[in-house]
Short mmCIF file of C-alpha atoms and ligand atoms in Angstrom, two decimals:
data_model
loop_
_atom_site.label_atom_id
_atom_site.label_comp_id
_atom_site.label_asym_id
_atom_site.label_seq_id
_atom_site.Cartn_x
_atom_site.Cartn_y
_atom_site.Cartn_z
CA UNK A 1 6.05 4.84 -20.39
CA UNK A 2 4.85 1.57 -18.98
CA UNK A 3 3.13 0.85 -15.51
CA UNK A 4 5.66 0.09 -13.13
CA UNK A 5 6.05 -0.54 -9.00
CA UNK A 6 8.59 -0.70 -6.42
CA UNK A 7 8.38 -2.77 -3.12
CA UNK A 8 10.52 -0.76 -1.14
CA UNK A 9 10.09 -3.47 1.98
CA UNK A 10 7.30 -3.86 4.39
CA UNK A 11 3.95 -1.69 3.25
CA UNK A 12 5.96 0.64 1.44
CA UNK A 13 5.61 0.84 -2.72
CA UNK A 14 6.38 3.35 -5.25
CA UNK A 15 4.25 3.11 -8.12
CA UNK A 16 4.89 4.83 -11.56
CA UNK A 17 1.89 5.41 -13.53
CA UNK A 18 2.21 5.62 -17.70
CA UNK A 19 1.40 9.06 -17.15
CA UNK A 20 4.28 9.77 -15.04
CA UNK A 21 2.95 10.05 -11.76
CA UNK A 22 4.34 8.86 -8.81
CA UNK A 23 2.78 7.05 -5.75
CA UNK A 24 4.59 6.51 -2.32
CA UNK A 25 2.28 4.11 -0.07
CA UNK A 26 3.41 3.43 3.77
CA UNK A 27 7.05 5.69 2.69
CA UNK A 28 8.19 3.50 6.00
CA UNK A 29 12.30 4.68 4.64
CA UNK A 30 14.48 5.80 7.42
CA UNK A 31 15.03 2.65 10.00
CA UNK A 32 13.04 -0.10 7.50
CA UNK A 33 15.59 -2.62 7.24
CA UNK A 34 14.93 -3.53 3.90
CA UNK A 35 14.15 -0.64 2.69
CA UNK A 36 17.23 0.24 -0.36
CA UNK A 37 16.71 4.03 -0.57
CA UNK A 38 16.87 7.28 1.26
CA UNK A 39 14.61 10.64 1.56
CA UNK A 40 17.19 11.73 -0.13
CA UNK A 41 17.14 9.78 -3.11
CA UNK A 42 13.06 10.78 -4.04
CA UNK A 43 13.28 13.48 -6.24
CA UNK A 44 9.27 13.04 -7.38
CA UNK A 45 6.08 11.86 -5.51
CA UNK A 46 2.88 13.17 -7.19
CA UNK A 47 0.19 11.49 -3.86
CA UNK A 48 1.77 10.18 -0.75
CA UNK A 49 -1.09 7.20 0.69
CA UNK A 50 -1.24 6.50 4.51
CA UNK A 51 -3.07 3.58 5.64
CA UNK A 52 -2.71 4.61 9.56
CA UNK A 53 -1.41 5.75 12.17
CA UNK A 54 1.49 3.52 13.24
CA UNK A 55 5.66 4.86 12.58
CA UNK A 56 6.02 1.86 10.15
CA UNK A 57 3.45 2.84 7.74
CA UNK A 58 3.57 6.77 8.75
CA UNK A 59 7.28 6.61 7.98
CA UNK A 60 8.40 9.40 6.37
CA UNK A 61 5.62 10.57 4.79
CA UNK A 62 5.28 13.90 5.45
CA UNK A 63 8.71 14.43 4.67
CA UNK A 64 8.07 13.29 0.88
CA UNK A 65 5.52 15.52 0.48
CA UNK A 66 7.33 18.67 1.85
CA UNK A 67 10.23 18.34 -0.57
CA UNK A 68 7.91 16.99 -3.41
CA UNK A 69 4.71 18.88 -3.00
CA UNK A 70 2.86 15.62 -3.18
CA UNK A 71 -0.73 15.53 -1.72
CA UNK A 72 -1.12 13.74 1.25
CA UNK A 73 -4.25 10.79 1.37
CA UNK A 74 -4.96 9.90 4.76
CA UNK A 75 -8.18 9.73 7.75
CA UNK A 76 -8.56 13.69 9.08
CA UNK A 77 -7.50 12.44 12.70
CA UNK A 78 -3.98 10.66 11.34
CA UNK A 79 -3.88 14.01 8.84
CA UNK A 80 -4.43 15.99 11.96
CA UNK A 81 -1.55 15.00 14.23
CA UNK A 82 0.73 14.61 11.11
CA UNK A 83 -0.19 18.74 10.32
CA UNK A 84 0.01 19.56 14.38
CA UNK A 85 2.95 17.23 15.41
CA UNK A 86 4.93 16.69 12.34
CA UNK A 87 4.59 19.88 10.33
CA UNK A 88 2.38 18.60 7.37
CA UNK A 89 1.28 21.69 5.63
CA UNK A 90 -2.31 21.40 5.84
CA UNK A 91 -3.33 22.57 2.42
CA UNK A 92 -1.18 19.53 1.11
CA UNK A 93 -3.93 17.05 2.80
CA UNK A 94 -6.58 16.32 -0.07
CA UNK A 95 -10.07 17.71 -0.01
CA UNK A 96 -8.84 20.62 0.79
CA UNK A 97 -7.01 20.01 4.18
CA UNK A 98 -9.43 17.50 5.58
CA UNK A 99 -8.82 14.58 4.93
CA UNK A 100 -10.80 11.57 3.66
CA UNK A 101 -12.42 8.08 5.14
CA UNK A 102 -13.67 5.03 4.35
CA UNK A 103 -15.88 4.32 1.04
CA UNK A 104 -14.63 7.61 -0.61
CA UNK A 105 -12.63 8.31 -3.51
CA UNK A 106 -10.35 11.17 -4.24
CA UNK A 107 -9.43 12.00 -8.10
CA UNK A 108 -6.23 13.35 -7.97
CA UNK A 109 -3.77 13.83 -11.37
CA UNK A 110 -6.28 11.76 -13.02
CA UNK A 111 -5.83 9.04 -10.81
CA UNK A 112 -8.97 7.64 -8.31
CA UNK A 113 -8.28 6.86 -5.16
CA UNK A 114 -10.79 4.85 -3.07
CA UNK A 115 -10.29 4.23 1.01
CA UNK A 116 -11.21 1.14 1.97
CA UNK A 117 -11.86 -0.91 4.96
CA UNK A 118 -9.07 -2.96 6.97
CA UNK A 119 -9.09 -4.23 10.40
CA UNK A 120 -5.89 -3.66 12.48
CA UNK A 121 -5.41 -1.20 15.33
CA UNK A 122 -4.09 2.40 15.21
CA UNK A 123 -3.06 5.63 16.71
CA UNK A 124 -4.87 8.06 15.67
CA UNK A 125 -8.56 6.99 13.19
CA UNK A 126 -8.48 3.42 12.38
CA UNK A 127 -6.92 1.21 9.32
CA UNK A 128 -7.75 1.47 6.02
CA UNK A 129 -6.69 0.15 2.56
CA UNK A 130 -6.68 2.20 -0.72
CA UNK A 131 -7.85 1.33 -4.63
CA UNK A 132 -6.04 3.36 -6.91
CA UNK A 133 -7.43 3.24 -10.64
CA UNK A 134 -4.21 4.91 -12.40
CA UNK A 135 -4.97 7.15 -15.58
CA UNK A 136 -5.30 4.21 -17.88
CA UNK A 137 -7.42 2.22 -15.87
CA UNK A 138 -4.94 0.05 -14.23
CA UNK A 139 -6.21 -1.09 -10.85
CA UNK A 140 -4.00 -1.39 -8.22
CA UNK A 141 -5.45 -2.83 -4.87
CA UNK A 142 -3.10 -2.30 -0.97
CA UNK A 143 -4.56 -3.85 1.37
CA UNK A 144 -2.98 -2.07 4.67
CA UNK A 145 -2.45 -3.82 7.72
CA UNK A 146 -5.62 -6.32 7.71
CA UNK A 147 -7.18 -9.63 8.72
CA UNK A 148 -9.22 -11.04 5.94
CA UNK A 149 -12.83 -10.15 5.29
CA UNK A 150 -15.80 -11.07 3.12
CA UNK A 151 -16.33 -7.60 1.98
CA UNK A 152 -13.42 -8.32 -0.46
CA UNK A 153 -15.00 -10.21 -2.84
CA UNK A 154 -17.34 -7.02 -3.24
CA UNK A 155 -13.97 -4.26 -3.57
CA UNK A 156 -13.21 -6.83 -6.61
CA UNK A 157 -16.49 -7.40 -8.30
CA UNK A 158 -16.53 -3.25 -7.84
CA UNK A 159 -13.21 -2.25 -9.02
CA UNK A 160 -11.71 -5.63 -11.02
CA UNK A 161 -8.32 -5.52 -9.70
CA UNK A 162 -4.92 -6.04 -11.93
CA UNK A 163 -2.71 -6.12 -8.94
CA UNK A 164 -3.13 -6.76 -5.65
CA UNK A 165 -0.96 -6.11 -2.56
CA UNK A 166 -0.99 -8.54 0.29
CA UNK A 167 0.19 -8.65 4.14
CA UNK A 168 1.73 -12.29 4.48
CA UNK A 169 3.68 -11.70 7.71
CA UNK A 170 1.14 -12.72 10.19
CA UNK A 171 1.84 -11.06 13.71
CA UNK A 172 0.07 -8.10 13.19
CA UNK A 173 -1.55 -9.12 9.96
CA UNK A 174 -2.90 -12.14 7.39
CA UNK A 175 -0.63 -15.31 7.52
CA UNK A 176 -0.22 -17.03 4.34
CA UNK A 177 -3.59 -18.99 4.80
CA UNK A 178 -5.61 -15.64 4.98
CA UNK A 179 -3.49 -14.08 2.20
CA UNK A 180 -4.33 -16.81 -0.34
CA UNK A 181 -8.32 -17.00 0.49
CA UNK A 182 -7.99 -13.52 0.04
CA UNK A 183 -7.30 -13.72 -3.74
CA UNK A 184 -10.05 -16.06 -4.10
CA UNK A 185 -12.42 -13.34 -3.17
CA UNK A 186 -10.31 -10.08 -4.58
CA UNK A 187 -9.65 -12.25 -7.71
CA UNK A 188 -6.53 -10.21 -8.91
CA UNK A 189 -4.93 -10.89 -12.21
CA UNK A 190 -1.52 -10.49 -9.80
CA UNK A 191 -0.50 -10.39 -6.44
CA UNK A 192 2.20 -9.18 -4.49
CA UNK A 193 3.06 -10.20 -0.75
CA UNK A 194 3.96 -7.59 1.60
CA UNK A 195 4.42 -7.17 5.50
CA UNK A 196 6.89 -9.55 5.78
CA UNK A 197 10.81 -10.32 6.31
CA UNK A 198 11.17 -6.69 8.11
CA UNK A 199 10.92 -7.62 11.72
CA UNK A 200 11.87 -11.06 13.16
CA UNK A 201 8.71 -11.70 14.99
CA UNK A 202 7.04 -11.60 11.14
CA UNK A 203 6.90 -14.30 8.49
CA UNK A 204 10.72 -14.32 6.87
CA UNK A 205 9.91 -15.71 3.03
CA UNK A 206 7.24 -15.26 0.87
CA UNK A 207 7.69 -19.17 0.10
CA UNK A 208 4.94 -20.50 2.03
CA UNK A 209 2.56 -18.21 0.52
CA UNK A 210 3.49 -18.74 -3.38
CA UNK A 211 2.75 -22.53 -2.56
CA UNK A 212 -0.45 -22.13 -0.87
CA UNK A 213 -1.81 -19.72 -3.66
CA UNK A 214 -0.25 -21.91 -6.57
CA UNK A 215 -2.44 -24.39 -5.25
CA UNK A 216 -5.56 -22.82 -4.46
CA UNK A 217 -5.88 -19.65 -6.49
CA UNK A 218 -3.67 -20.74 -9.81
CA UNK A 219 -5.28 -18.19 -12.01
CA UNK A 220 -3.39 -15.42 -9.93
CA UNK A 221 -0.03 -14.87 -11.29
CA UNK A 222 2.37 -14.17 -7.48
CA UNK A 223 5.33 -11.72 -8.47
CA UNK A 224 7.77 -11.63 -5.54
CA UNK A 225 10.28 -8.94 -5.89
CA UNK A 226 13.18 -8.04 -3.89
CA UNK A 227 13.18 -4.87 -2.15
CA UNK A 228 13.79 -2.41 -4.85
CA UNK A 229 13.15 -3.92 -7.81
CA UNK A 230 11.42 -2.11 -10.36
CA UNK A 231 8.27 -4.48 -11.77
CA UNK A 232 6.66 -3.20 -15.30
CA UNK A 233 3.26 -3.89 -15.22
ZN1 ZN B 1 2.27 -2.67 9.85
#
């Protein structure tokens, strides 16, 4: 089996390790205009990622992992209301029902997953970003909902990134200009935009953002996909 993710519109990705694992991140499914699937169409999901505490990125998480038995990664508040509020069984949450926060990483299947900082507002906890280092090694960096800071060119000296996922869509988010110095610090070997074309209010093409980081970071190699589309890696 090869590598291989789905950008299933907005934050939300599927990612299919060589090892057969699956990975739902922001499962944002039932009212996500661009999202192409159902619930009812996920049949596997091995860790379910939340980056916070907001019903575009909460989605439909916790329904994934009750019909999948997937373990749920997320901050112990945002784990908390899901378990109280949305019936997450509470042994599903990793380390062992509690939860997990910034700077940490869970090994779960064989796969490391690292929290990591992101600025953006929330419900419950705060914003965060995950690294997830599949079985092979492949690195795989989502950024959550984030402004741009410095302490990115430290996540990719720490964990040398293959692909990156990027918010383009401005509003609540990067722009384009943030997104591209962004790879200049991360230093991906690819990138792929996110957080944008859902909403009206949010940037509606990835266009402006494959120019700018053409130009300024050409050593990063910008896959846009359409909602969907499965990308080998
Ligand atoms: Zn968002």
């Amino acid at each position: 089996m090869v590598t291989s993710i789905k950008w299933l519109g907005h934050a939300n990705f599927m990612i299919k390790s060589a090892h057969e694992k699956v990975i739902y991140i922001d499962p944002f499914i039932v009212d996500n205009p661009l999202c192409p699937i159902t619930v009812d169409d996920i049949t596997q999901a091995n860790i379910v990622l939340v980056t916070h505490d907001h019903f575009d990125h909460v989605g439909n998480a916790v329904e994934i992992v009750k019909k999948t038995g997937a373990i749920m990664v997320a901050q112990p508040e945002t784990a908390g209301r899901m378990t109280s509020e949305l019936g997450l069984p509470a042994e599903k949450v990793v380390n062992f029902g509690m939860g997990m926060n910034i700077g940490a990483t869970a090994v779960l299947d064989g796969i490391a997953v690292t929290m990591t900082q992101a600025f953006h507002s929330s419900g419950t906890a705060s914003c965060a970003g995950f690294i997830i280092k599949l079985e092979d090694g492949y690195t795989i960096y989502h950024a959550g909902d984030t402004g741009i800071f410095s302490t990115m060119k430290i996540l990719g000296e720490l964990y040398p990134i293959d692909l990156a996922l990027l918010p383009i869509g401005n509003a609540f988010t990067m722009d384009p200009i943030q997104a591209t110095r962004a790879l200049t610090l991360l230093n991906p070997k690819k990138a792929i935009p996110m957080h944008y074309r859902t909403f009206p209010v949010l940037e509606q093409s990835a266009d402006r953002f494959v120019a700018l980081a053409n130009n300024e970071a050409p050593g990063v190699e910008i896959i846009v996909p359409e909602p969907g589309q499965t990308i080998a890696l």
